[in-house]
mmCIF file of C-alpha atoms in Angstrom:
data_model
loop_
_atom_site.group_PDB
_atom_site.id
_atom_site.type_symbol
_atom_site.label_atom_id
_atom_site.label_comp_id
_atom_site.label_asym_id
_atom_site.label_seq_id
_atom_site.Cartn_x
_atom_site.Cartn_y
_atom_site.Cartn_z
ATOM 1 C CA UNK F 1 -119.017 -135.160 -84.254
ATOM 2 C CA UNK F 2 -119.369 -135.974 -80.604
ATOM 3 C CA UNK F 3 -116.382 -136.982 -78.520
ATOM 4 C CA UNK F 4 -116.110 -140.663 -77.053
ATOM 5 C CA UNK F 5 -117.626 -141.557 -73.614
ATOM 6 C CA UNK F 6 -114.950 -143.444 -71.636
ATOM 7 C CA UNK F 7 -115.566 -144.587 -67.944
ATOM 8 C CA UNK F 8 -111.745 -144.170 -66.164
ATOM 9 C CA UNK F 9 -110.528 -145.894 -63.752
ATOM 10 C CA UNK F 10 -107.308 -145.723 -61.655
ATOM 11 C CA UNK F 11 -106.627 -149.489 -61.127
ATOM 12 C CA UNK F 12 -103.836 -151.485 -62.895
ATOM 13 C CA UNK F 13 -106.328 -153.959 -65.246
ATOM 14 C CA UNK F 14 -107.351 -150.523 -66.793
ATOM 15 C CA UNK F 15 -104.012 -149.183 -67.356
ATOM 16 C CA UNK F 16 -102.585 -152.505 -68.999
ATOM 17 C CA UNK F 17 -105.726 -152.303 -71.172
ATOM 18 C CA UNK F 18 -105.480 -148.827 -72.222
ATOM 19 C CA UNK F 19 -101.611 -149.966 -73.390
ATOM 20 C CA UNK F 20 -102.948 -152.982 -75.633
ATOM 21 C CA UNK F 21 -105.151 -150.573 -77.493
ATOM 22 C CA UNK F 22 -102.420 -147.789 -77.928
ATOM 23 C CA UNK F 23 -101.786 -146.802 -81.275
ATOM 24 C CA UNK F 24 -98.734 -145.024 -80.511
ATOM 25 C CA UNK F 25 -97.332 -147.311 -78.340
ATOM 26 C CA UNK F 26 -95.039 -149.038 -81.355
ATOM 27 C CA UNK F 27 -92.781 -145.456 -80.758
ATOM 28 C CA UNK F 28 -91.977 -146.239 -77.070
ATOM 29 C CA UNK F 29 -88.888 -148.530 -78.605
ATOM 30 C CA UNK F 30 -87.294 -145.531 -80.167
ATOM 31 C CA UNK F 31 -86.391 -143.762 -77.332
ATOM 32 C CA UNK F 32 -84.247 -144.264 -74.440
ATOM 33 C CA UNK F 33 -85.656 -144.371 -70.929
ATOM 34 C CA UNK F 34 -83.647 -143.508 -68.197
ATOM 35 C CA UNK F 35 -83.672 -146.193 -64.967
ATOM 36 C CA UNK F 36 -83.948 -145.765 -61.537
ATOM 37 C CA UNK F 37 -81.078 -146.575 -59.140
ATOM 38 C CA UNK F 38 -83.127 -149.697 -58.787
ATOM 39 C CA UNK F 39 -83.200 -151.049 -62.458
ATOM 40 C CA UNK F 40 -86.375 -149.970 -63.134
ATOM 41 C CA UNK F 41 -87.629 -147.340 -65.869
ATOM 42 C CA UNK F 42 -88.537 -144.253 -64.986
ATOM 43 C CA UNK F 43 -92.288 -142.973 -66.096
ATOM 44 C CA UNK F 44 -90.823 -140.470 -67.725
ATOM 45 C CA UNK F 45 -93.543 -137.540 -67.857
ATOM 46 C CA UNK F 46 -91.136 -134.217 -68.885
ATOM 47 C CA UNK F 47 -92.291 -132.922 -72.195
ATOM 48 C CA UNK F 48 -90.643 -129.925 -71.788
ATOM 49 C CA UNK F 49 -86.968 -128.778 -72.489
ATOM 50 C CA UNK F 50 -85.303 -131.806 -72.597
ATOM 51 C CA UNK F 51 -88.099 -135.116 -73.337
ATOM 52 C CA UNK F 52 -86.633 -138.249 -73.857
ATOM 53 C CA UNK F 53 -83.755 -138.961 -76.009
ATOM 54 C CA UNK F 54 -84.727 -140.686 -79.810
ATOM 55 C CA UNK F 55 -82.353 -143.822 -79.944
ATOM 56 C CA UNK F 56 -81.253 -142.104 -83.581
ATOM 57 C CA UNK F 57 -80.332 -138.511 -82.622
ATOM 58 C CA UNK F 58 -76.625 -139.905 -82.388
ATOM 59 C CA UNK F 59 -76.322 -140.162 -86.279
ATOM 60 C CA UNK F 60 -78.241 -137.236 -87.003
ATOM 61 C CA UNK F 61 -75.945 -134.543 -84.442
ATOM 62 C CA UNK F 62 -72.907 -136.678 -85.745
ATOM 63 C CA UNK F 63 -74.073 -135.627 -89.324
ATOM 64 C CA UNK F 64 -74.602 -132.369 -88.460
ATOM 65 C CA UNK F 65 -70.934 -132.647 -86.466
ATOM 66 C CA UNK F 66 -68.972 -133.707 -89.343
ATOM 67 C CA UNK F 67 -70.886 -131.326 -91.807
ATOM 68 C CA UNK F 68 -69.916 -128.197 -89.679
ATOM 69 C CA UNK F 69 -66.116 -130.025 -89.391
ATOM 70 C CA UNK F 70 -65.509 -130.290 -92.845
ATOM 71 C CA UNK F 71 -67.573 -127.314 -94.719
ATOM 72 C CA UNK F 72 -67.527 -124.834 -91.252
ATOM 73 C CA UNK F 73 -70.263 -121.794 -92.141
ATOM 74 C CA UNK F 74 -70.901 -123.240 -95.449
ATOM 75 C CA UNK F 75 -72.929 -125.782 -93.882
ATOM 76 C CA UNK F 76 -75.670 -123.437 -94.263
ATOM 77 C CA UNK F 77 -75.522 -124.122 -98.069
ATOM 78 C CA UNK F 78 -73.761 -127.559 -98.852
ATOM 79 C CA UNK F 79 -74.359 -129.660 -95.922
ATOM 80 C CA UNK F 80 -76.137 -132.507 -96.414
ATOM 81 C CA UNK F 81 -79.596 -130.723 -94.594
ATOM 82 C CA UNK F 82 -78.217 -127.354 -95.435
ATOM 83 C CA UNK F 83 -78.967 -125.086 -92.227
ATOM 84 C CA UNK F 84 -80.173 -121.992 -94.159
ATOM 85 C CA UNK F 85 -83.334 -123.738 -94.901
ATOM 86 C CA UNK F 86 -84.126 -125.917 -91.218
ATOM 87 C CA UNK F 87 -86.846 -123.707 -90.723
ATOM 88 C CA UNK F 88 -88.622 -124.802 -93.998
ATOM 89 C CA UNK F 89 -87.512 -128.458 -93.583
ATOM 90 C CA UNK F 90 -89.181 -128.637 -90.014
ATOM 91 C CA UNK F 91 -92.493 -126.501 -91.127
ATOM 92 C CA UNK F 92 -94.689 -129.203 -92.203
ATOM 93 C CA UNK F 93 -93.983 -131.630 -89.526
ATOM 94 C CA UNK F 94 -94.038 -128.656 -86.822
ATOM 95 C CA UNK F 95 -97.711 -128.104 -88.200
ATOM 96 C CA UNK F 96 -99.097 -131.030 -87.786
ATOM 97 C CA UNK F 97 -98.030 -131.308 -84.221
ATOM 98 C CA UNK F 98 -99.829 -127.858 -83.114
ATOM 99 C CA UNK F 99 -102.314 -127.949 -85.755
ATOM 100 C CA UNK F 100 -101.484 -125.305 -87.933
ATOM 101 C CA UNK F 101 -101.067 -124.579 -92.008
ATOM 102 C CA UNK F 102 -97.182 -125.023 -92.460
ATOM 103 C CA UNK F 103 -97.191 -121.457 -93.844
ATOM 104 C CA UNK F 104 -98.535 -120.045 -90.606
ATOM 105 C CA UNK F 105 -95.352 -121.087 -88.189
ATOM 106 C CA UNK F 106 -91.424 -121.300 -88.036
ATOM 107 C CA UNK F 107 -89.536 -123.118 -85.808
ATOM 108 C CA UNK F 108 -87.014 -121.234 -84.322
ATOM 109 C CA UNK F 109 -84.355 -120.037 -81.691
ATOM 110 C CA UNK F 110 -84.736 -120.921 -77.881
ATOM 111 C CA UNK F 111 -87.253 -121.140 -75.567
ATOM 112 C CA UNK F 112 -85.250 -118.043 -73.991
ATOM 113 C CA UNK F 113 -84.645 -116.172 -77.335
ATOM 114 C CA UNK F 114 -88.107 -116.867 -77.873
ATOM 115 C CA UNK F 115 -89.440 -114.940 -74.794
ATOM 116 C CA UNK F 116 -86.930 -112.249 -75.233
ATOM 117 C CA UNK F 117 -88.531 -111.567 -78.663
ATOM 118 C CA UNK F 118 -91.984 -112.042 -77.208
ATOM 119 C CA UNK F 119 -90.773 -109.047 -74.466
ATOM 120 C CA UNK F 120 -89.274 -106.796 -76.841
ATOM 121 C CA UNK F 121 -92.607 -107.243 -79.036
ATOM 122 C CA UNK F 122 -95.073 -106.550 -76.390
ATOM 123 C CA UNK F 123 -93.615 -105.302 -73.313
ATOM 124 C CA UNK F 124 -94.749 -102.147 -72.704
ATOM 125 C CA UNK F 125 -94.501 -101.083 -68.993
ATOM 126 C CA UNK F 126 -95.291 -97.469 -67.554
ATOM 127 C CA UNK F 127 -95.158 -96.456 -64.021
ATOM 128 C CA UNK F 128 -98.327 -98.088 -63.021
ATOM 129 C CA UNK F 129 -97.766 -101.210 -65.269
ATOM 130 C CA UNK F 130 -94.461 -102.487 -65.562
ATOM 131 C CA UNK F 131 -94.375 -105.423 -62.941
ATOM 132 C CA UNK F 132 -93.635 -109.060 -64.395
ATOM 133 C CA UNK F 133 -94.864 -112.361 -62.770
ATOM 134 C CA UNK F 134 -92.766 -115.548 -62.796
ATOM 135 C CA UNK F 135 -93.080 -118.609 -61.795
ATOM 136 C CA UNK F 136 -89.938 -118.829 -58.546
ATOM 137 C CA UNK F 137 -88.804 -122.276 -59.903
ATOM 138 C CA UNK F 138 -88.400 -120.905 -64.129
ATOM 139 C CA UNK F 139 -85.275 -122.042 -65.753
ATOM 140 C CA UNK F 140 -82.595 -119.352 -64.804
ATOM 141 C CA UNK F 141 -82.373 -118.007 -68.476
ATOM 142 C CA UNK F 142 -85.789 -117.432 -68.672
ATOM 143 C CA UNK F 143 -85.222 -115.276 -65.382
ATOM 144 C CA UNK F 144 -82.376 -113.389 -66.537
ATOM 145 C CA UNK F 145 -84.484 -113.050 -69.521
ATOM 146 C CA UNK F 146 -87.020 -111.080 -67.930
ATOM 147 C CA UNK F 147 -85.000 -109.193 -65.564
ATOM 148 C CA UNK F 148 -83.201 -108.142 -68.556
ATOM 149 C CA UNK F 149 -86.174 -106.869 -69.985
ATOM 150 C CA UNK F 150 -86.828 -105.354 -66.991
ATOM 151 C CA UNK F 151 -83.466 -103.775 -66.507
ATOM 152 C CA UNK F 152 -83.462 -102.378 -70.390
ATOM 153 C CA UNK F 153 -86.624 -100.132 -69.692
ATOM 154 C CA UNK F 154 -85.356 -98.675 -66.842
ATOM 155 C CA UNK F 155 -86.922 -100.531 -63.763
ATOM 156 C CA UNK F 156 -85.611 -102.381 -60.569
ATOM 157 C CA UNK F 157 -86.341 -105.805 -60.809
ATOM 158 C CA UNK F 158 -86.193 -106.073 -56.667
ATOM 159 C CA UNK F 159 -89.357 -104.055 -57.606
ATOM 160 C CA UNK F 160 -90.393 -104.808 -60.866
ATOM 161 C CA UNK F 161 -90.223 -108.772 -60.698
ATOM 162 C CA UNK F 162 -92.582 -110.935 -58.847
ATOM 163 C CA UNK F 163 -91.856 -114.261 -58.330
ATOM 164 C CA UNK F 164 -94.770 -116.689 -57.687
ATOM 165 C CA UNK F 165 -93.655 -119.223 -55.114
ATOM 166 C CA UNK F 166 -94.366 -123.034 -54.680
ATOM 167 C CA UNK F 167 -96.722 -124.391 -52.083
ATOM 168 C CA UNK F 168 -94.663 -126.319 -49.537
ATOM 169 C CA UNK F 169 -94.359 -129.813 -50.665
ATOM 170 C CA UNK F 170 -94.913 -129.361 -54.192
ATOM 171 C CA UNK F 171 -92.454 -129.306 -57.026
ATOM 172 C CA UNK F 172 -94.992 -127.487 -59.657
ATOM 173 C CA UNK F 173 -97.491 -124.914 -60.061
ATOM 174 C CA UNK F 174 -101.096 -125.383 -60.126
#
């Protein structure tokens, strides 16, 4: 099965009728969008640590709030979405998103615990292979994350850590 042919354009006629055809666009009103000094809404293009906020999150972490107020670590058993089993409540939907059998991920930790686990799995540095390269601008727990990995096997990070700047000008990698 062969992929679409679609002639872009950049102008404004396109973009407004790229929006009526949508089929996602009926989500848009369950999230807030931040505004601009000015009023208007941001276009809001961070899909990384911290996307946009749902509109319902409120009652969920209040839930989740009044859960660990009244039953305190046996929350993990009795709560309402007992915590023990998150990890199996968010499998199937975590699937779908990367495309994946629900019994071939978990959803888990930090983006941070996540790469320390990562380093203690594969890093493996000897004297002529032990340097790390980072991005200058990576959240400062990821950096202390690697410099602690660093640090743990016995290296410098002055030495051991390279840190890729950004051009002048631009505010992300390419």
């Amino acid at each position: 099965m062969g992929v679409a042919k679609m002639n872009f354009r950049t102008d404004r006629d396109f973009a407004e009728e790229m929006d009526s055809k949508d089929l996602l666009a009926e989500y848009r009103e369950r999230f807030y969008i931040p505004r601009r000094s000015d009023g208007q809404l941001y276009v809001y293009m961070c899909g990384n640590s911290l996307g946009l906020q749902p509109r319902d999150v409120r009652n969920y972490i209040e839930q989740e709030l009044k859960d660990w107020e009244t039953l305190g670590v046996e929350g993990h058993f009795h709560a309402k979405n007992p915590w023990i089993q998150y990890h199996e409540l968010l499998a199937e939907p975590t699937a779908r998103i990367v495309g994946a059998k629900p019994q071939e991920i978990v959803t888990m930790n930090s983006l941070t615990v996540n790469l320390h686990l990562l380093m203690v799995t594969f890093y493996r540095p000897t004297s002529e292979r032990h340097k790390i390269l980072i991005e200058a601008n990576a959240f400062p727990s990821d950096h202390y994350a690697v410099e602690s990995q660093i640090k743990y096997h016995g290296y410098d990070p002055a030495e051991a850590l390279l840190e890729l700047p950004l051009r002048d000008g631009e505010v992300t990698h390419r």
